[in-house]
XYZ file of C-alpha atoms in Angstrom:
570
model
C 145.633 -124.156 28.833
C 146.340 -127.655 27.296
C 148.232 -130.208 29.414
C 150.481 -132.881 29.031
C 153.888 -134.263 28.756
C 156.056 -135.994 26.333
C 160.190 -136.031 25.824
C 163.428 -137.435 27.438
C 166.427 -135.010 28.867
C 170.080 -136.033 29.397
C 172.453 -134.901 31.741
C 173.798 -131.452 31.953
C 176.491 -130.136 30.036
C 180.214 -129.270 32.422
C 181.976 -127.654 29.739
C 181.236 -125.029 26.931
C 178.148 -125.534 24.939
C 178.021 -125.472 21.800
C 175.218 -122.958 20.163
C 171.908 -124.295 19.208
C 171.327 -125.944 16.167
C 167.418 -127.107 15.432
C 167.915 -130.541 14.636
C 166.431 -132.853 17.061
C 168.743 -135.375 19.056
C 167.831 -138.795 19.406
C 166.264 -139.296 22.511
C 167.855 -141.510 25.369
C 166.400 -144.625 26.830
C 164.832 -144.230 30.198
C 167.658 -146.635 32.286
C 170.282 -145.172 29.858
C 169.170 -141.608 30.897
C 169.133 -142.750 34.407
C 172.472 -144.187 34.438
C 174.305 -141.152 32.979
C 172.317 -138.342 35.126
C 173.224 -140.373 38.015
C 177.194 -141.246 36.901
C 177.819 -137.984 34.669
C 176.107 -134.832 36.524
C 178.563 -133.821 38.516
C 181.738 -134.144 35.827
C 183.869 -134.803 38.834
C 183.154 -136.267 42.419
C 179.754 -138.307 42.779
C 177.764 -135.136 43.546
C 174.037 -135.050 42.345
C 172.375 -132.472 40.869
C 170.117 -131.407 44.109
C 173.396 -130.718 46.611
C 175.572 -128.997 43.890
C 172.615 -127.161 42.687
C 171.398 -126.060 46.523
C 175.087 -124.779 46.426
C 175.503 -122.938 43.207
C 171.797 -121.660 43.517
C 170.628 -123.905 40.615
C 166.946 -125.429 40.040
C 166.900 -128.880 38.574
C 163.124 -128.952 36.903
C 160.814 -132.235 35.601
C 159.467 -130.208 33.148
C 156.805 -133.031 31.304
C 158.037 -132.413 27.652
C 159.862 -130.850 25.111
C 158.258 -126.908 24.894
C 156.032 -127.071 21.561
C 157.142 -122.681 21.090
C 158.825 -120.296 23.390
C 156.944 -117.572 21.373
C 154.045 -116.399 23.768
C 151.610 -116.169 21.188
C 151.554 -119.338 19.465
C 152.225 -121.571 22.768
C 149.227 -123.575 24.299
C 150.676 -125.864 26.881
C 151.181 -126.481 30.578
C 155.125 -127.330 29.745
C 155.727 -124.178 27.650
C 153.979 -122.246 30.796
C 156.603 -123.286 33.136
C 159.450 -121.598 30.966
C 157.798 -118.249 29.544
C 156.417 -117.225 33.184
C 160.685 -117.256 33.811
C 161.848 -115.331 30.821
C 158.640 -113.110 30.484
C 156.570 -111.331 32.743
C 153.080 -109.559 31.917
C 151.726 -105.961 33.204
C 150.237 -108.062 36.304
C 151.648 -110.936 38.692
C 149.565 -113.102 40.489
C 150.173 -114.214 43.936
C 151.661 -117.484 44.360
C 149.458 -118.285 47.492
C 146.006 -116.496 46.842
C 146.568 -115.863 43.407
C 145.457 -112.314 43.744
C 146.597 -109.409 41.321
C 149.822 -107.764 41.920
C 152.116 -105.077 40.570
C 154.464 -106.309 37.452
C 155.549 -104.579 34.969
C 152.835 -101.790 35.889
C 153.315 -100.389 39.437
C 149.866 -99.919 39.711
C 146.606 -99.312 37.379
C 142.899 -97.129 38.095
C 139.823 -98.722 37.093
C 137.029 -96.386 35.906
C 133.446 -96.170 37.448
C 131.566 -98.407 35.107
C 134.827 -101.251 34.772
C 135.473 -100.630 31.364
C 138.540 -98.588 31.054
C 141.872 -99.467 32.708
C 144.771 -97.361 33.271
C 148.311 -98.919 33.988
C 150.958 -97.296 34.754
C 154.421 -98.828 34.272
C 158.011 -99.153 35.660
C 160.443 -96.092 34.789
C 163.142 -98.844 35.185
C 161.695 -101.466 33.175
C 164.315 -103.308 30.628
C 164.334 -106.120 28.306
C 166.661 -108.663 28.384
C 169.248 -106.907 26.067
C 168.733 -103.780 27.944
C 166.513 -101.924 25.759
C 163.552 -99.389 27.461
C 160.236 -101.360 28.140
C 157.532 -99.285 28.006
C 153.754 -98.981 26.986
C 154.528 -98.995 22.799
C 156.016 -102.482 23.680
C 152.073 -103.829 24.239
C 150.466 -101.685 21.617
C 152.923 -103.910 18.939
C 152.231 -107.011 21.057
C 148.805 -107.229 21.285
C 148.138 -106.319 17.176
C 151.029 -109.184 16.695
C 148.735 -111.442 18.663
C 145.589 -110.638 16.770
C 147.307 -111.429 13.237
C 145.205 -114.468 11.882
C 148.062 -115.524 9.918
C 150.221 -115.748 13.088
C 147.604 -118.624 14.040
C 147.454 -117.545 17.881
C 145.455 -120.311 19.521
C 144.326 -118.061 22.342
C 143.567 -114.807 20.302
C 139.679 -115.079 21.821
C 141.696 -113.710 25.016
C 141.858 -110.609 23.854
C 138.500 -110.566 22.969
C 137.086 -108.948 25.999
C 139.021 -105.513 24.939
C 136.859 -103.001 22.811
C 136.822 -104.040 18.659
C 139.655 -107.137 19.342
C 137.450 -109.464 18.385
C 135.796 -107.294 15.172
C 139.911 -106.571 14.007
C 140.940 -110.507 14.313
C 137.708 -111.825 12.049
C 138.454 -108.821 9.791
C 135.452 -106.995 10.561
C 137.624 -103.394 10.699
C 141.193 -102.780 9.250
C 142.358 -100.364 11.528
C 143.609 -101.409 14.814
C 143.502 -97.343 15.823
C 139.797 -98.067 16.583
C 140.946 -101.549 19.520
C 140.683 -100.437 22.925
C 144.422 -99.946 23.381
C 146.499 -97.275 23.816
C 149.703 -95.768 24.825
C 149.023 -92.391 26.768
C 152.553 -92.042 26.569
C 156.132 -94.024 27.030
C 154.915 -95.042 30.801
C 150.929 -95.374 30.228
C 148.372 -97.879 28.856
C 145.389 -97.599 28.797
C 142.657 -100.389 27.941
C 139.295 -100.293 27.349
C 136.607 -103.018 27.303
C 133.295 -103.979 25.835
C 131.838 -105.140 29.254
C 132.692 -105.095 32.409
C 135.300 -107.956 32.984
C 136.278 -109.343 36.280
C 138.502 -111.874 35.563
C 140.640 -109.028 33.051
C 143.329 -108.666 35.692
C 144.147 -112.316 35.471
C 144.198 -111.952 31.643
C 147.155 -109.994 31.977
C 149.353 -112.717 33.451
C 148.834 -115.251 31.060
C 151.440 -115.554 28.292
C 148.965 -115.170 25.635
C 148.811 -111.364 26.773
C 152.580 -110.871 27.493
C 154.445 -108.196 25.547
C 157.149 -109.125 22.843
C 160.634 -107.687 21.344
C 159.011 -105.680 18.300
C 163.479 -105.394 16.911
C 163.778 -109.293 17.739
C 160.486 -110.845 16.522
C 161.239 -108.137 12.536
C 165.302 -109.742 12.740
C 164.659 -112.917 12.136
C 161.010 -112.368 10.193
C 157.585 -110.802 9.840
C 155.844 -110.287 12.797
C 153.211 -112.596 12.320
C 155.472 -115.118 10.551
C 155.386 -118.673 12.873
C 157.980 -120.574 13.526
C 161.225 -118.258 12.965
C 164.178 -118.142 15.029
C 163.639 -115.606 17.030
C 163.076 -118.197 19.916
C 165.896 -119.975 19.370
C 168.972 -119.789 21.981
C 170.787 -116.842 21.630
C 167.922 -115.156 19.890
C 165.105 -114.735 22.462
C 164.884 -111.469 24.264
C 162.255 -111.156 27.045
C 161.327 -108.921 30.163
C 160.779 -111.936 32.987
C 163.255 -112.658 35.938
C 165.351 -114.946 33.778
C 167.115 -115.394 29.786
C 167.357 -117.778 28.035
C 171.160 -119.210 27.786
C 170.674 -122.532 26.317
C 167.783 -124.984 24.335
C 169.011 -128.517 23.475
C 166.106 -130.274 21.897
C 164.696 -133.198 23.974
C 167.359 -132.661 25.885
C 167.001 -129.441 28.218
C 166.459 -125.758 28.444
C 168.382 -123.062 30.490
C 167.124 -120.326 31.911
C 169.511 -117.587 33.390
C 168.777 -114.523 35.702
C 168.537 -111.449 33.770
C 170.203 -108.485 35.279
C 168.231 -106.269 33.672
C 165.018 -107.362 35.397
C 163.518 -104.482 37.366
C 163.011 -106.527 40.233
C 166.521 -108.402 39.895
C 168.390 -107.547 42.998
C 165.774 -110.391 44.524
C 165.769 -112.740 42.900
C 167.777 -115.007 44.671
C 168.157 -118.709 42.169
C 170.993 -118.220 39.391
C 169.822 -121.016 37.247
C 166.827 -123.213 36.616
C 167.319 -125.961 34.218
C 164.234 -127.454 32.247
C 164.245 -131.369 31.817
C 161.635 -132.683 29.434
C 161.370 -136.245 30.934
C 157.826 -137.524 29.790
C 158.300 -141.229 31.465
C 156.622 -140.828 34.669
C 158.825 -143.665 36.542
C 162.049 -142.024 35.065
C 161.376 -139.085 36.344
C 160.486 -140.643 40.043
C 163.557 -142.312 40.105
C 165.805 -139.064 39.140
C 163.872 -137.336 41.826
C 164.627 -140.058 44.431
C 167.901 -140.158 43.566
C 168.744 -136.338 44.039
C 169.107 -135.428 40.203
C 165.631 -133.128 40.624
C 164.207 -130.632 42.690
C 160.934 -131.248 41.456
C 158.619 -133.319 39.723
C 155.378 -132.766 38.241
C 154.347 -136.078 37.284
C 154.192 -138.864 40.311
C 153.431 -142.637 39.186
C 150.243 -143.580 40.246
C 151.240 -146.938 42.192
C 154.161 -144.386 44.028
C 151.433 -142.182 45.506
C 150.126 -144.437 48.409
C 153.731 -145.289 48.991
C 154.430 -141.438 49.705
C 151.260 -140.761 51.572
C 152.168 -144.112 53.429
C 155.363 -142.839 55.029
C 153.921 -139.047 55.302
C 157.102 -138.045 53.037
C 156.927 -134.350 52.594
C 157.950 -134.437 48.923
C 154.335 -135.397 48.114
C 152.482 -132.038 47.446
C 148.930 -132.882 46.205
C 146.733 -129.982 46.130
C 142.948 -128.786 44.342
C 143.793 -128.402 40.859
C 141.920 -126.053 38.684
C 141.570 -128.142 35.426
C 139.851 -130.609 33.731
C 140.590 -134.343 31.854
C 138.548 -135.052 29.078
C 138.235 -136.220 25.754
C 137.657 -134.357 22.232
C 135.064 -135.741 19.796
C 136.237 -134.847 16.146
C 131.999 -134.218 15.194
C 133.274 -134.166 11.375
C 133.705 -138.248 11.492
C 130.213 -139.709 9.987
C 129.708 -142.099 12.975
C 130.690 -139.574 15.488
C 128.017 -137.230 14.055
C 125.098 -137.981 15.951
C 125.114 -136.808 19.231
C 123.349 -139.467 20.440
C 126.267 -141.341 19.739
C 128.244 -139.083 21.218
C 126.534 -139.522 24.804
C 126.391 -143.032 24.482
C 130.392 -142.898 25.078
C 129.988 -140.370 27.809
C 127.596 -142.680 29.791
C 129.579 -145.644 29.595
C 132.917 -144.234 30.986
C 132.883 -145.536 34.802
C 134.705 -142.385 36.421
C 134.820 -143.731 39.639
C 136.710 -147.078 38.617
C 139.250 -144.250 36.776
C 139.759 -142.669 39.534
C 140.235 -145.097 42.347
C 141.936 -147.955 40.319
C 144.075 -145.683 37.735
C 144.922 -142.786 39.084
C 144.732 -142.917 42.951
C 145.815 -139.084 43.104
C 142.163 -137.862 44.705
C 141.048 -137.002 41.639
C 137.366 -135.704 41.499
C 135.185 -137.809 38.563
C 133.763 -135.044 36.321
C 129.991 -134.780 34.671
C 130.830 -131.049 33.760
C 133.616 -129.383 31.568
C 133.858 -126.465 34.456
C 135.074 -127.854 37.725
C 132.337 -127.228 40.440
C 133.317 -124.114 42.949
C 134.694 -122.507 40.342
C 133.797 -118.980 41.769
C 130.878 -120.062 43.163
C 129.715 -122.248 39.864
C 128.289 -125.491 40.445
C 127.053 -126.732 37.080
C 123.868 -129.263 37.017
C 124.454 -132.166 34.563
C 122.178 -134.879 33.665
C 125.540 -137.175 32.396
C 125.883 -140.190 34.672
C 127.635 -143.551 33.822
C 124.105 -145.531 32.897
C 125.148 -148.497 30.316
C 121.234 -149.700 29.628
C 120.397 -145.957 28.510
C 123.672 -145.798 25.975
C 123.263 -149.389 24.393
C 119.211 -147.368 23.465
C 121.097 -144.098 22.647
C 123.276 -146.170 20.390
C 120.794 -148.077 18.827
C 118.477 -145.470 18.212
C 121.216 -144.090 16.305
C 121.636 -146.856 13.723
C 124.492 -149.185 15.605
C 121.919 -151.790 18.089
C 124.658 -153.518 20.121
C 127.423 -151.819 18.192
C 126.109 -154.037 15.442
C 127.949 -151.579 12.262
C 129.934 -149.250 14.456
C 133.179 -148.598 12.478
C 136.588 -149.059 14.168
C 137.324 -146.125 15.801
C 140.420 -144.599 17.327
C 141.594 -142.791 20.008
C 144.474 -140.300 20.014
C 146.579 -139.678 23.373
C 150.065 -137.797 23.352
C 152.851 -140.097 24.600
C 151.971 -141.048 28.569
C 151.283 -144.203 30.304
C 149.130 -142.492 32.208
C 146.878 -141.280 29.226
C 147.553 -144.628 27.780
C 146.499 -146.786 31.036
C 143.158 -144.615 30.977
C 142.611 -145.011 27.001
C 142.792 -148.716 27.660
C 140.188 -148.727 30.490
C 137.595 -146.451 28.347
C 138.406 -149.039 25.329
C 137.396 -151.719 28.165
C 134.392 -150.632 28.738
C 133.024 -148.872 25.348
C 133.445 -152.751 24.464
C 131.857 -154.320 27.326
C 129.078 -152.284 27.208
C 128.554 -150.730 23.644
C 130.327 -153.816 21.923
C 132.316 -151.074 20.038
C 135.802 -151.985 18.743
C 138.231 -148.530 19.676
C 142.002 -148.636 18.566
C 144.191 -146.549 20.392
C 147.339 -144.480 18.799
C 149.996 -142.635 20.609
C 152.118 -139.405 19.429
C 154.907 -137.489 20.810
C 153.363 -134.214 22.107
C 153.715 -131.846 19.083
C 152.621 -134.190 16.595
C 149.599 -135.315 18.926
C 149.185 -131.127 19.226
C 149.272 -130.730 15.069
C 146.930 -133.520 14.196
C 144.011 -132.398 17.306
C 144.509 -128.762 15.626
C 144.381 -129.957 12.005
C 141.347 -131.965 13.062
C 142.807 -135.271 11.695
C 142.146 -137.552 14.964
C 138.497 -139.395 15.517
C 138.597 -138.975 19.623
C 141.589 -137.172 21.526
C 142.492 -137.370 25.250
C 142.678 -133.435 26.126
C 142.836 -131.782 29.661
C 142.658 -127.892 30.357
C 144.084 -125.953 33.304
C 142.692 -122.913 34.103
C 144.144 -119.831 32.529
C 142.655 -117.501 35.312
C 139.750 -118.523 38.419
C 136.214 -117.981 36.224
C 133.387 -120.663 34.814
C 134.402 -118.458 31.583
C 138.048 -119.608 31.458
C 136.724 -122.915 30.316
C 133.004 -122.138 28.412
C 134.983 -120.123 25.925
C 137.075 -122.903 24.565
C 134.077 -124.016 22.640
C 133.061 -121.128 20.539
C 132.410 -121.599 16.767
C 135.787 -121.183 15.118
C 137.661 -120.840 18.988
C 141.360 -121.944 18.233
C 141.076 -124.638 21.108
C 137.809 -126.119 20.518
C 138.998 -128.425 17.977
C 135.936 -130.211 17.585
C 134.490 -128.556 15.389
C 131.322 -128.594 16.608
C 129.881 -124.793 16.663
C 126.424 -123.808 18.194
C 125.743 -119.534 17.906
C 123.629 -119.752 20.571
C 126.545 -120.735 22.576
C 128.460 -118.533 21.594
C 126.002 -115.478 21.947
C 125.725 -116.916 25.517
C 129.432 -117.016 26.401
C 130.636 -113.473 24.158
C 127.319 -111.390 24.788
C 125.233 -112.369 27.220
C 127.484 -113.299 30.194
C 129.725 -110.131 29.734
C 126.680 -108.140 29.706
C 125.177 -109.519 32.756
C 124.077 -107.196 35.784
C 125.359 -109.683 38.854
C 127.333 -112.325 39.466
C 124.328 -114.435 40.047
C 122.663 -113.463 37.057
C 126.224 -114.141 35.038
C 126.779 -117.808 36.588
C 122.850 -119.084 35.490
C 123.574 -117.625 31.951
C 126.990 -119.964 32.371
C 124.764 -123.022 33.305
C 122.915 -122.282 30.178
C 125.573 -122.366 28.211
C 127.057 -126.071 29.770
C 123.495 -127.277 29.951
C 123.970 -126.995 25.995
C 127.543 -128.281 25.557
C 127.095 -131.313 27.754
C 123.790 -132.037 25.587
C 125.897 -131.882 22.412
C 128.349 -133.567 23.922
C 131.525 -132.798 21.438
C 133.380 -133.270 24.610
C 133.668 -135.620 27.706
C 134.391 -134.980 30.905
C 136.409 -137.599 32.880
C 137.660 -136.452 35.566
C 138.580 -133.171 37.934
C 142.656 -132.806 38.403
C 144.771 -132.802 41.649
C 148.069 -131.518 41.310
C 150.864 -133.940 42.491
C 154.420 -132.753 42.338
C 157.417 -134.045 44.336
C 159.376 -130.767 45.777
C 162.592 -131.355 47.695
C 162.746 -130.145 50.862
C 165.886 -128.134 49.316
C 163.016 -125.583 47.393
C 162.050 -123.313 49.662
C 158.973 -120.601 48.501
C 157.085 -123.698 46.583
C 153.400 -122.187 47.292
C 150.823 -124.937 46.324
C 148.127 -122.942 44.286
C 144.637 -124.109 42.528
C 146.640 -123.261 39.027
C 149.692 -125.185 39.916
C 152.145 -121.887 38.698
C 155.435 -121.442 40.378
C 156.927 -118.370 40.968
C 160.224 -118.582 40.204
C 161.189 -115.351 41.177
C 160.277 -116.550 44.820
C 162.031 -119.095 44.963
C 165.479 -120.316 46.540
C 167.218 -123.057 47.361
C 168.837 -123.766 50.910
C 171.152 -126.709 51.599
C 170.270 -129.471 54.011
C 169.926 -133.161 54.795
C 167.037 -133.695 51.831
C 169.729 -133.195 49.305
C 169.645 -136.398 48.296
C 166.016 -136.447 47.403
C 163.462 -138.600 49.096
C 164.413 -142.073 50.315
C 163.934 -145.224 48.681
């Protein structure tokens, strides 16, 4: 999924909301926001939000950014993530420790002989949010919603491992009778496949695959109609652990716990508020002053300080994802791939990483991160300046001499901004290339990569589910999150036929390499560097399980009173 961050919060309404109206509300300054989450929280004694929340059983969340869409299928980002795993839930959990497959809204599923045809069975008890039945009809609607090209669903290649999906999105067949899914009856699904697919399991807890209110979604719209309210507070009717009770642009979102959750006898928070709080420092300092549980963004010059004094706030763990940046191959000097690689080879990585970001982040020469199920991608791509000033004049520009002005895109950060300066650095010192840089806030950044009106965009991608495949299939022809446009059908006969087809695992991860081996020579993308998570998590939080995909499980989690209340120290 696409990661980032980008909006302010204020503090927490005492008294009766008011209900949500869609106009956005100026955001606050960062010492202004400060001030009044540390005055104003408590609307009466000088209580901060991490001892009054331990006590009421309330989660105070550094959420990165204002959530782009609640709706499942349109959503992309890490920040949107955070919130639909609370208020949705798909037929299969993952564990928060091994991130194994477990029982969620199916109690428990058969898998035929030749691992094409999956049988789930669900809950008898399952509800939505408003109390209606949940049953197998539910994901039969869902799933055709999700494949409706007007509806514009990003991660509709998802489905593409189920029999005819991919056929019924391009328009290929009409009726969606003939896609592998089916409801046996009010309690069974069944799913069939093209392949054999070992990652499917983790398909089904990604909110690109979770099931939607069919009554909801036709209220306020057409089902494949973007952009209604249907999402809006008051509106939005799910099947997770929590419902929604409140969405304040750039302000916060509210998440309560749904009694009608099959599970909801233990789940054991009442509340988890969602702060969108994009300035990394602003966010440290609400954390260190008790006004958040957790933090997902750390400053970089605060890390050593943490690790320094052994503070147990500082989780930093492997981190399946990847930082890198999107070549728009439409723009005429960014055509030639030769240019193309000429930028890759003249990014020092290890400068990046040790000088900028100091969070033991990995420099990366491959779009997959090595390990990945036992994938360790070769790649020739090395940070050689003498070989890219030849690349570059070979293609037309000898010592940059001609080389239009060129820009970089970031979404709002100063960490993506202290990293777009260094690569500006040093495409000037060593390709005498003049780069401008240009900043959006996070939806606008998100509209202009998809429209394809940027030159080069910072991007970063966090693993969806643990395969090589998770991130190969980003850059099929056409794939709703390769904006590049760059398209290769041998790629993508790689990636959609021959790695599903494959007879072992061995045989599937060379046909992988194949596939990278041709994307890193193209080089629409580059690689910069392998993520670490780093999140500050009061001591308060207890059931915080550090995984490789950084997902909480809120439903695990609780809060328990003690001396950390007040965050970490100074």
């Amino acid at each position: 999924m696409s990661h980032s961050s980008a909006t302010t919060p204020t503090q927490p309404n005492c008294g009766n909301n008011p209900s949500f109206r869609p106009n956005p509300i100026k955001p606050l300054t960062p010492l202004l926001l400060l001030a009044l989450l540390t005055l104003l929280t408590s609307c009466g004694g000088g209580e901060n939000n991490v001892s009054s929340g331990n006590r009421s059983g309330t989660l105070h969340w550094g959420n990165g950014t204002e959530p782009q869409s609640l709706d499942p299928h349109i959503a992309t980002g890490v920040p949107e993530h955070k919130i639909i795993v609370a208020l949705m839930e798909g037929l299969v959990l993952k564990d928060s420790k091994t991130l194994e497959p477990r029982p969620g809204v199916a109690t428990s599923w058969d898998i035929s002989d030749d691992g094409r045809v999956y049988t789930f069975y669900l809950r008898k008890d399952a509800r939505w949010s408003n109390g209606d039945p949940h049953n197998a009809h539910d994901y039969v609607w869902s799933w055709w919603r999700a494949l409706q090209p007007a509806l514009g669903n990003l991660y509709a290649y998802m489905y593409f491992p189920i029999a005819n999906a991919k056929e019924y999105y391009e328009g290929q067949i009409s009726d969606f009778e003939q896609v592998g899914v089916k409801a046996l009856d009010d309690h069974t699904l069944q799913v069939t496949l093209n392949n054999p697919t070992p990652y499917f399991l983790q398909l089904l807890d990604h909110y690109s695959l979770y099931p939607v209110h069919r009554a909801t979604i036709e209220k306020f719209g057409d089902a494949d109609q973007r952009g209604t309210r249907w999402t809006y507070e008051g509106n939005l009717v799910g099947n997770g652990a929590f419902q929604l009770s409140e969405w304040k642009i750039n302000r916060r979102v509210v998440v309560e716990r749904n009694p009608h959750y099959w599970d909801a006898e233990s789940i054991k928070l009442n509340k988890i508020i969602f702060y969108p709080i994009e300035n990394a420092v602003t966010v440290e300092r609400m954390f260190r002053a008790g006004q958040l549980h957790y933090s997902g963004t750390v400053p970089a010059d605060k890390i050593a300080t943490y690790r320094e004094r052994k503070d147990p706030s500082l989780h930093i763990a492997p981190y399946l994802g990847v930082y890198f940046y999107r070549i728009n191959t439409r723009i005429p000097q960014l055509q030639d791939k030769r240019v193309r690689r000429a930028l890759g080879m003249t990014i020092d990585r290890d400068k990046i990483s040790q000088r900028i970001l100091k969070g033991g982040q990995i420099p990366a020469y491959t779009i997959t991160p090595p390990g990945t199920m036992g994938y360790y991608p070769k790649s020739d791509l090395a940070f050689d300046p003498e070989a890219a000033r030849q690349l570059l004049a070979d293609a037309g520009y000898p010592n940059g001499e001609g080389f239009p002005a060129t820009e970089i895109l970031y979404n709002t950060s100063e960490g993506h901004r202290k990293i777009a300066v260094a690569i500006q650095q040093m495409w000037k010192k060593h390709l005498n290339i003049d780069v401008k840089l240009l900043n959006q806030e996070w939806k606008v950044y998100l509209n202009s990569v998809t429209s394809l009106d940027y030159e080069i965009g910072r991007a970063g991608w966090i693993g969806d589910y643990v395969d090589p495949n998770n991130f190969l299939d980003m850059f099929l022809c056409n794939g709703g999150n390769n904006r590049t446009s760059w398209c290769n059908p041998e790629y993508d006969q790689l990636i959609l036929k021959a790695a599903p087809e494959a007879k072992t695992h061995a045989e599937r991860l060379a046909i992988f390499e194949r596939a990278e081996t041709m994307l890193l020579d193209a080089m629409p993308v580059i690689p910069i560097y392998i993520y670490t998570s780093n999140n500050l998590v009061n001591a308060s939080v207890k059931n915080f399980n550090d995984n490789i995909l950084n997902q909480p499980s809120f439903k695990e989690m609780y809060l328990e009173a003690g001396p950390a209340d007040a965050g970490a120290k100074n």
